[in-house]
CSV table of C-alpha atoms in Angstrom, one decimal:
chain,number,residue,atom,x,y,z
D,1,MET,CA,97.7,102.5,146.9
D,2,VAL,CA,94.5,103.5,148.7
D,3,GLY,CA,96.1,106.8,149.8
D,4,MET,CA,97.4,107.4,146.2
D,5,ASN,CA,93.9,106.8,144.8
D,6,TRP,CA,92.5,109.3,147.3
D,7,PHE,CA,94.9,112.0,146.3
D,8,TYR,CA,94.4,111.2,142.6
D,9,SER,CA,90.6,111.3,142.9
D,10,HIS,CA,90.6,114.7,144.7
D,11,GLY,CA,92.9,116.4,142.1
D,12,LEU,CA,95.7,117.0,144.5
D,13,ILE,CA,98.3,115.6,142.2
D,14,PHE,CA,96.6,116.3,138.9
D,15,PRO,CA,94.8,119.7,139.0
D,16,HIS,CA,92.9,119.0,135.7
D,17,LEU,CA,90.8,116.5,137.6
D,18,LEU,CA,89.1,119.4,139.3
D,19,LEU,CA,87.6,120.5,136.0
D,20,SER,CA,84.0,119.7,135.0
D,21,GLY,CA,83.4,117.2,132.2
D,22,GLU,CA,82.6,119.9,129.7
D,23,ALA,CA,85.8,121.9,130.7
D,24,LEU,CA,87.8,118.7,130.1
D,25,CYS,CA,86.3,118.3,126.7
D,26,GLN,CA,87.2,122.0,125.9
D,27,GLU,CA,90.7,121.6,127.1
D,28,TYR,CA,91.6,118.2,125.5
D,29,SER,CA,89.6,118.3,122.2
D,30,LEU,CA,91.7,118.7,119.1
D,31,ALA,CA,89.3,121.4,117.8
D,32,LEU,CA,90.8,124.9,118.1
D,33,ASP,CA,87.7,126.5,119.7
D,34,TRP,CA,85.6,123.5,120.8
D,35,GLY,CA,83.3,125.5,122.9
D,36,ARG,CA,82.2,128.1,120.2
D,37,GLY,CA,83.3,126.7,116.9
D,38,HIS,CA,80.8,125.2,114.5
D,39,VAL,CA,82.7,121.9,114.0
D,40,ARG,CA,83.7,119.8,117.0
D,41,ALA,CA,84.9,116.6,115.3
D,42,PHE,CA,85.6,115.3,111.8
D,43,ALA,CA,86.4,111.8,110.4
D,44,TRP,CA,87.1,110.5,106.9
D,45,HIS,CA,86.5,106.8,106.4
D,46,PRO,CA,89.9,105.1,105.8
D,47,GLN,CA,88.7,103.0,102.8
D,48,THR,CA,85.3,104.4,101.7
D,49,PRO,CA,84.7,107.9,100.2
D,50,LYS,CA,82.5,109.2,103.1
D,51,PHE,CA,83.1,111.5,106.1
D,52,ALA,CA,81.3,112.4,109.3
D,53,VAL,CA,81.0,115.9,110.7
D,54,ALA,CA,80.0,116.7,114.3
D,55,SER,CA,78.5,120.1,114.9
D,56,HIS,CA,78.3,122.4,117.9
D,57,GLY,CA,74.8,121.0,118.8
D,58,ASP,CA,76.2,117.5,119.1
D,59,LEU,CA,74.6,116.4,115.8
D,60,VAL,CA,76.6,114.2,113.4
D,61,ARG,CA,76.1,114.3,109.7
D,62,VAL,CA,77.4,111.7,107.3
D,63,TYR,CA,78.2,112.7,103.7
D,64,ALA,CA,79.0,110.4,100.8
D,65,PRO,CA,79.1,110.9,97.0
D,66,ASN,CA,76.0,109.9,95.0
D,67,VAL,CA,73.9,109.6,98.1
D,68,GLY,CA,71.0,112.0,98.2
D,69,ILE,CA,70.2,111.5,101.9
D,70,VAL,CA,72.5,112.9,104.6
D,71,PRO,CA,71.9,110.9,107.8
D,72,LEU,CA,71.6,113.0,110.9
D,73,LEU,CA,72.8,111.2,114.0
D,74,LYS,CA,71.4,112.2,117.4
D,75,HIS,CA,71.4,110.2,120.7
D,76,LYS,CA,70.6,111.1,124.3
D,77,SER,CA,74.1,110.0,125.4
D,78,GLN,CA,75.8,111.9,122.6
D,79,ARG,CA,76.7,115.0,124.5
D,80,ASN,CA,79.9,117.1,124.2
D,81,ILE,CA,81.3,115.2,121.2
D,82,THR,CA,85.1,115.4,121.1
D,83,ASP,CA,86.3,112.8,118.5
D,84,MET,CA,85.1,110.3,115.9
D,85,ALA,CA,86.6,107.4,114.1
D,86,TRP,CA,85.2,105.0,111.4
D,87,LYS,CA,85.9,101.3,111.8
D,88,PRO,CA,88.4,100.2,109.1
D,89,TYR,CA,87.1,97.7,106.4
D,90,CYS,CA,83.5,98.3,107.6
D,91,SER,CA,81.6,101.0,105.8
D,92,SER,CA,78.9,101.4,108.4
D,93,LEU,CA,80.3,101.5,112.0
D,94,LEU,CA,81.2,104.9,113.4
D,95,ALA,CA,82.6,105.5,117.0
D,96,VAL,CA,81.7,108.9,118.5
D,97,ALA,CA,83.6,110.0,121.7
D,98,CYS,CA,81.6,112.1,124.0
D,99,GLN,CA,80.7,113.0,127.6
D,100,ASP,CA,79.2,109.7,128.6
D,101,GLY,CA,81.5,107.3,126.8
D,102,VAL,CA,81.6,106.1,123.2
D,103,VAL,CA,78.5,105.9,121.1
D,104,LEU,CA,78.7,103.3,118.3
D,105,TRP,CA,76.5,103.9,115.3
D,106,GLN,CA,75.6,101.0,112.9
D,107,LEU,CA,74.6,102.8,109.7
D,108,ASP,CA,73.0,101.7,106.4
D,109,PRO,CA,75.6,102.1,103.6
D,110,MET,CA,72.7,103.4,101.4
D,111,PRO,CA,70.4,105.2,103.8
D,112,LEU,CA,66.7,105.6,103.1
D,113,ILE,CA,65.9,107.9,106.0
D,114,GLY,CA,67.6,111.0,107.1
D,115,ARG,CA,67.3,110.4,110.9
D,116,PRO,CA,68.3,106.9,112.0
D,117,SER,CA,66.7,105.8,115.2
D,118,SER,CA,68.6,105.3,118.5
D,119,ALA,CA,68.1,101.6,117.9
D,120,HIS,CA,71.1,101.8,115.5
D,121,ALA,CA,73.3,103.1,118.4
D,122,SER,CA,74.9,101.5,121.5
D,123,LEU,CA,76.9,103.1,124.3
D,124,LEU,CA,80.3,101.8,125.4
D,125,SER,CA,80.9,103.1,128.9
D,126,ARG,CA,82.7,102.3,132.1
D,127,ARG,CA,82.5,104.0,135.5
D,128,GLY,CA,85.1,106.7,135.9
D,129,HIS,CA,85.9,106.7,132.1
D,130,GLN,CA,84.2,110.0,131.3
D,131,PRO,CA,84.5,112.2,129.3
D,132,VAL,CA,86.1,110.3,126.4
D,133,THR,CA,88.3,112.7,124.4
D,134,SER,CA,90.0,110.3,122.0
D,135,VAL,CA,89.1,107.1,120.1
D,136,ALA,CA,91.3,105.0,117.8
D,137,TRP,CA,90.6,101.8,115.9
D,138,HIS,CA,93.2,99.2,115.3
D,139,PRO,CA,94.1,99.4,111.5
D,140,LYS,CA,92.4,96.1,110.9
D,141,GLY,CA,89.3,97.1,112.8
D,142,SER,CA,89.7,94.4,115.4
D,143,LEU,CA,89.9,96.6,118.5
D,144,LEU,CA,88.9,100.1,119.6
D,145,ALA,CA,90.9,102.1,122.1
D,146,SER,CA,89.3,104.9,124.1
D,147,ALA,CA,90.9,107.5,126.4
D,148,SER,CA,89.7,109.9,129.1
D,149,PRO,CA,91.8,112.6,130.9
D,150,ALA,CA,89.9,111.7,134.1
D,151,ASP,CA,90.8,108.0,134.0
D,152,SER,CA,94.3,106.6,134.5
D,153,SER,CA,93.2,103.5,132.4
D,154,MET,CA,93.2,103.4,128.6
D,155,LEU,CA,90.4,101.0,127.5
D,156,ILE,CA,90.8,98.4,124.7
D,157,TRP,CA,87.3,97.4,123.5
D,158,ASN,CA,86.0,94.3,121.8
D,159,VAL,CA,83.0,96.1,120.3
D,160,SER,CA,81.3,92.8,119.2
D,161,THR,CA,80.9,91.8,122.9
D,162,GLU,CA,81.1,95.4,124.3
D,163,GLU,CA,83.7,94.2,126.8
D,164,CYS,CA,87.0,96.1,127.5
D,165,VAL,CA,90.4,95.5,129.1
D,166,PRO,CA,91.8,98.5,131.1
D,167,LEU,CA,95.5,99.3,130.8
D,168,CYS,CA,96.2,101.4,133.9
D,169,ARG,CA,99.2,103.7,134.5
D,170,LEU,CA,98.9,106.3,137.3
D,171,ALA,CA,101.7,108.6,136.1
D,172,GLY,CA,100.4,111.4,133.9
D,173,GLY,CA,96.9,111.7,135.4
D,174,GLY,CA,94.9,110.0,132.6
D,175,VAL,CA,95.0,109.7,128.9
D,176,CYS,CA,93.8,112.4,126.5
D,177,LEU,CA,95.1,111.5,123.0
D,178,LEU,CA,95.4,108.1,121.1
D,179,ARG,CA,97.1,107.4,117.8
D,180,TRP,CA,97.5,103.8,116.5
D,181,SER,CA,100.4,103.3,114.1
D,182,PRO,CA,99.3,102.2,110.5
D,183,ASP,CA,101.0,98.8,111.0
D,184,GLY,CA,99.1,98.2,114.3
D,185,ALA,CA,102.4,97.5,116.1
D,186,HIS,CA,102.3,100.6,118.4
D,187,LEU,CA,99.7,102.8,120.1
D,188,LEU,CA,100.5,106.3,121.3
D,189,ALA,CA,98.8,107.3,124.6
D,190,ALA,CA,99.4,110.9,125.6
D,191,ALA,CA,98.7,112.0,129.1
D,192,PRO,CA,97.3,115.4,130.3
D,193,GLN,CA,100.6,116.0,132.0
D,194,SER,CA,104.1,116.3,130.4
D,195,LEU,CA,104.5,112.7,129.3
D,196,PHE,CA,103.3,110.2,126.8
D,197,ARG,CA,103.6,106.4,126.3
D,198,VAL,CA,104.0,104.2,123.3
D,199,TRP,CA,102.5,100.7,123.7
D,200,ASP,CA,103.9,97.6,122.0
D,201,THR,CA,100.6,96.0,121.0
D,202,GLN,CA,102.0,92.5,120.7
D,203,PHE,CA,103.0,92.2,124.3
D,204,TRP,CA,101.1,95.3,125.7
D,205,ARG,CA,104.2,96.8,127.4
D,206,CYS,CA,105.1,100.4,126.9
D,207,ASP,CA,107.9,103.0,126.8
D,208,ARG,CA,107.4,106.3,128.5
D,209,TRP,CA,108.7,109.7,127.5
D,210,SER,CA,108.8,112.7,129.9
D,211,THR,CA,109.2,116.2,128.4
D,212,PHE,CA,109.6,119.8,129.6
D,213,GLN,CA,107.6,121.1,126.7
D,214,GLY,CA,104.1,120.5,128.1
D,215,ARG,CA,101.6,117.7,127.1
D,216,CYS,CA,101.5,116.1,123.7
D,217,GLN,CA,99.0,118.3,121.9
D,218,ALA,CA,99.0,116.5,118.5
D,219,ALA,CA,100.7,113.5,116.9
D,220,CYS,CA,100.7,111.4,113.7
D,221,TRP,CA,102.5,108.4,112.4
D,222,SER,CA,104.4,107.8,109.2
D,223,PRO,CA,102.8,105.3,106.8
D,224,ASP,CA,105.3,102.6,107.8
D,225,GLY,CA,104.9,103.2,111.5
D,226,ALA,CA,108.6,103.8,111.9
D,227,GLN,CA,108.3,107.6,112.7
D,228,LEU,CA,106.1,109.4,115.1
D,229,LEU,CA,105.8,113.2,114.8
D,230,CYS,CA,104.7,115.0,118.0
D,231,ALA,CA,103.9,118.6,118.9
D,232,PHE,CA,103.7,119.8,122.5
D,233,SER,CA,101.6,122.5,124.1
D,234,ASN,CA,104.4,124.7,125.2
D,235,SER,CA,106.8,124.4,122.3
D,236,PRO,CA,106.6,125.9,118.8
D,237,ALA,CA,108.3,122.9,117.2
D,238,LEU,CA,107.7,119.4,115.8
D,239,TYR,CA,109.6,116.4,117.2
D,240,ALA,CA,110.2,113.0,115.7
D,241,VAL,CA,110.6,109.7,117.6
D,242,SER,CA,111.9,106.7,115.6
D,243,PHE,CA,110.9,103.1,116.1
D,244,PRO,CA,113.1,101.1,113.8
D,245,LYS,CA,112.8,97.9,115.9
D,246,PRO,CA,109.9,96.5,118.0
D,247,LEU,CA,110.0,97.2,121.7
D,248,ASN,CA,111.9,94.6,123.7
D,249,PRO,CA,109.5,92.0,125.2
D,250,CYS,CA,112.1,91.1,127.8
D,251,LEU,CA,111.9,94.4,129.5
D,252,GLY,CA,109.8,95.0,132.6
D,253,ASP,CA,106.2,96.0,132.7
D,254,GLU,CA,107.0,99.6,132.1
D,255,GLU,CA,110.5,100.9,131.1
D,256,GLU,CA,112.3,103.7,132.6
D,257,ASP,CA,111.7,107.2,131.2
D,258,SER,CA,113.2,107.7,127.8
D,259,ALA,CA,115.0,111.0,127.3
D,260,TRP,CA,114.8,113.6,124.6
D,261,ILE,CA,118.3,113.7,123.0
D,262,PRO,CA,118.5,116.6,120.6
D,263,HIS,CA,121.7,115.6,118.7
D,264,SER,CA,122.7,113.4,115.8
D,265,SER,CA,123.8,110.5,118.0
D,266,ALA,CA,120.3,109.9,119.3
D,267,GLY,CA,119.5,106.2,119.3
D,268,SER,CA,116.3,104.2,118.8
D,269,GLY,CA,113.3,105.7,120.4
D,270,SER,CA,114.8,109.1,121.2
D,271,GLY,CA,113.1,112.4,120.3
D,272,LEU,CA,114.6,114.9,117.9
D,273,PRO,CA,113.4,118.4,117.0
D,274,VAL,CA,112.9,118.4,113.3
D,275,VAL,CA,110.9,121.6,112.6
D,276,ASP,CA,111.2,125.0,114.2
D,277,LEU,CA,107.8,126.6,114.1
D,278,ALA,CA,108.6,129.8,116.0
D,279,GLU,CA,106.3,132.7,115.1
D,280,VAL,CA,107.4,134.8,112.1
D,281,THR,CA,105.9,137.8,110.4
D,282,LEU,CA,105.6,137.6,106.6
D,283,SER,CA,104.9,140.4,104.1
D,284,ALA,CA,101.3,140.2,102.9
D,285,LEU,CA,100.3,139.8,99.3
D,286,SER,CA,98.2,142.3,97.5
D,287,GLY,CA,94.7,142.4,98.8
D,288,HIS,CA,95.8,141.4,102.3
D,289,PRO,CA,96.1,144.4,104.6
D,290,GLY,CA,99.2,144.4,106.9
D,291,ASN,CA,101.6,141.7,107.5
D,292,ILE,CA,100.8,138.1,108.2
D,293,LYS,CA,101.8,136.2,111.4
D,294,VAL,CA,102.3,132.5,111.2
D,295,GLY,CA,103.7,129.8,113.4
D,296,GLY,CA,103.8,129.3,117.2
D,297,THR,CA,102.5,126.4,119.2
D,298,VAL,CA,100.7,123.7,117.3
D,299,GLN,CA,97.0,122.9,117.6
D,300,ASN,CA,96.6,120.0,115.2
D,301,MET,CA,98.4,118.2,112.4
D,302,ALA,CA,97.8,115.5,109.8
D,303,TRP,CA,100.1,113.4,107.6
D,304,ASP,CA,98.9,111.9,104.3
D,305,LYS,CA,99.0,108.2,103.5
D,306,HIS,CA,102.1,108.5,101.3
D,307,GLY,CA,104.1,110.2,104.0
D,308,GLU,CA,104.8,113.1,101.6
D,309,ARG,CA,102.5,115.9,102.8
D,310,LEU,CA,102.2,117.2,106.3
D,311,ALA,CA,99.6,119.9,107.4
D,312,VAL,CA,100.0,121.8,110.6
D,313,SER,CA,97.5,124.3,112.2
D,314,PHE,CA,98.4,126.7,115.0
D,315,ARG,CA,96.8,127.7,118.3
D,316,ASP,CA,97.3,131.5,118.1
D,317,HIS,CA,97.5,132.0,114.4
D,318,GLY,CA,94.9,129.6,113.0
D,319,GLN,CA,94.0,131.7,109.9
D,320,TYR,CA,96.7,129.7,108.0
D,321,VAL,CA,97.5,126.0,107.7
D,322,ALA,CA,101.2,125.3,107.1
D,323,LEU,CA,102.1,122.7,104.5
D,324,PHE,CA,105.3,120.6,104.4
D,325,CYS,CA,106.8,118.2,101.9
D,326,THR,CA,108.1,115.1,103.7
D,327,ARG,CA,110.0,112.0,103.0
D,328,THR,CA,110.5,109.1,105.4
D,329,TYR,CA,113.1,107.0,103.5
D,330,PRO,CA,116.0,106.5,103.8
D,331,MET,CA,115.7,109.1,106.6
D,332,LEU,CA,113.1,111.6,107.7
D,333,GLU,CA,113.1,114.9,105.7
D,334,VAL,CA,110.7,117.8,106.3
D,335,SER,CA,110.8,120.9,104.1
D,336,PRO,CA,108.4,123.9,103.9
D,337,CYS,CA,105.9,123.9,101.1
D,338,GLY,CA,103.5,126.8,101.6
D,339,PHE,CA,100.2,127.9,103.3
D,340,ILE,CA,96.5,127.4,103.0
D,341,SER,CA,94.2,130.3,104.0
D,342,GLY,CA,90.5,130.0,104.7
D,343,PRO,CA,87.5,132.4,104.9
D,344,HIS,CA,88.5,135.9,106.1
D,345,GLY,CA,88.7,136.0,109.8
D,346,GLU,CA,88.1,132.3,110.4
D,347,HIS,CA,90.5,129.8,112.0
D,348,ALA,CA,91.3,126.2,111.2
D,349,GLN,CA,89.4,123.9,113.6
D,350,LEU,CA,90.4,120.4,112.4
D,351,LEU,CA,92.6,118.8,109.7
D,352,SER,CA,92.3,115.4,108.0
D,353,PHE,CA,93.6,113.7,104.8
D,354,TYR,CA,91.5,111.5,102.6
D,355,ASN,CA,93.2,108.2,101.8
D,356,GLY,CA,91.5,107.5,98.5
D,357,PHE,CA,92.7,110.5,96.5
D,358,GLU,CA,94.6,109.7,93.3
D,359,GLY,CA,97.3,112.0,91.9
D,360,GLY,CA,98.5,113.4,95.2
D,361,SER,CA,96.7,114.1,98.5
D,362,LEU,CA,93.4,115.6,99.5
D,363,LEU,CA,93.4,117.7,102.6
D,364,THR,CA,90.2,118.6,104.4
D,365,VAL,CA,90.2,121.7,106.7
D,366,CYS,CA,87.2,122.5,109.0
D,367,TRP,CA,87.0,126.2,109.7
D,368,SER,CA,85.5,127.9,112.7
D,369,ASN,CA,82.4,129.2,110.7
D,370,GLY,CA,81.4,125.7,109.8
D,371,VAL,CA,82.9,125.7,106.3
D,372,VAL,CA,84.6,122.4,105.3
D,373,SER,CA,87.2,122.9,102.6
D,374,HIS,CA,88.7,120.1,100.5
D,375,VAL,CA,92.1,121.1,99.2
D,376,PRO,CA,93.7,118.9,96.4
D,377,LEU,CA,97.5,118.8,96.5
D,378,TYR,CA,98.6,117.5,93.1
D,379,TYR,CA,101.9,115.7,92.8
D,380,CYS,CA,103.4,112.3,91.9
D,381,PRO,CA,104.0,110.2,95.0
D,382,LEU,CA,107.5,108.8,95.1
D,383,SER,CA,106.1,105.3,95.3
D,384,GLN,CA,104.6,105.6,91.8
D,385,GLU,CA,106.3,106.0,88.4
D,386,PRO,CA,107.5,109.5,87.7
D,387,THR,CA,105.0,111.7,85.9
D,388,GLU,CA,104.3,115.4,85.5
D,389,LYS,CA,104.5,116.9,89.0
D,390,SER,CA,102.8,120.0,90.3
D,391,PHE,CA,102.0,121.5,93.7
D,392,ALA,CA,98.9,123.3,94.9
D,393,ALA,CA,100.0,125.6,97.8
D,394,SER,CA,100.3,129.2,98.8
D,395,PRO,CA,103.4,131.1,97.5
D,396,PHE,CA,104.4,132.2,101.1
D,397,PRO,CA,107.8,130.7,102.0
D,398,LEU,CA,108.4,129.4,105.4
D,399,GLN,CA,111.4,131.4,106.7
D,400,ARG,CA,112.4,129.1,109.5
D,401,ILE,CA,113.8,125.9,108.2
D,402,ILE,CA,114.4,122.4,109.5
D,403,GLY,CA,116.5,120.9,112.3
D,404,SER,CA,117.0,123.8,114.7
D,405,PRO,CA,117.5,122.4,118.2
D,406,LEU,CA,115.3,124.1,120.7
D,407,TYR,CA,117.6,123.6,123.6
D,408,SER,CA,121.1,122.3,124.2
D,409,SER,CA,122.0,119.0,125.6
């Protein structure tokens, strides 16, 4: 084990460990152009109509309706911000992932000053757990998970005591992305290498998936926690992993690698390609010179709380955000809906849905020039009584449809 740790620490097994802290932030942040874009992180509060925006200068601004003062959050340890998350069922606690760890801000719901002092902030840090590139709260707000691509341990924090429990797995070379399922039963932990794990949070055991498509670049859960959508750095496609039953507590500490099985007989926990996102060229509308290229490898994606709208942004063609209509019951269905375009020449940095929007979904898109767009998508969710239904989306049709396997078994 000592020899393995020496190879690990010197980057001989995982070359990304030779990168500087800032380079790790650039590589594993969800923002499209983290180094030069105006927005580095964005977070809607899951229950309260407020959101936080982190700018290039590592300043965090908090916006809320009917509040005249916009708090400006700045801390000496708040360098190279990569991610943010509000604590559920608590309107005032914001976790900011950055170079030195996780900065926790305790904010006044009705601020009277525009620049809260550093006394309102505390730093969660652990040696070797820098930089932190992803944070995720348990849906009930009881625990906070943090991840660093330079640390083989994912940390589970009790923020009230500022104590953590490390969950260590050497394979993969660290953890760069976390996503907690809405029911709290599973926690996705994606590694910088071509594998990811899904933890059973009742027994804290995990399943591991190895892929040939690169690392897990983006992921999101269905509202019931039964479906996990993943996108990989080297594959222009979306994959779905189903979790119809809890992970088996009788299995060993870590199960054998699960396989990607791209055919209809795939069982529980297998990965299926559900959307082919290969690059296509579309005819431009009047006023748009030349043709439009869309698709390719995914940069980011977001799924609304109803499980009926999915937004996807792309690494190489970030001018447009693709919209999909989705359904999770009785089986997962994904169909193209349209596109959203932003300011001319700008690219989508980050995506997020607001949970409190009535009459459909509200998508927020952060663009590379610092513009934050709120795009209402009006429709009647299937969980509600049928009413008049309309869609707000671009008229461009997606030309590559669903279910095309990317490789043969």
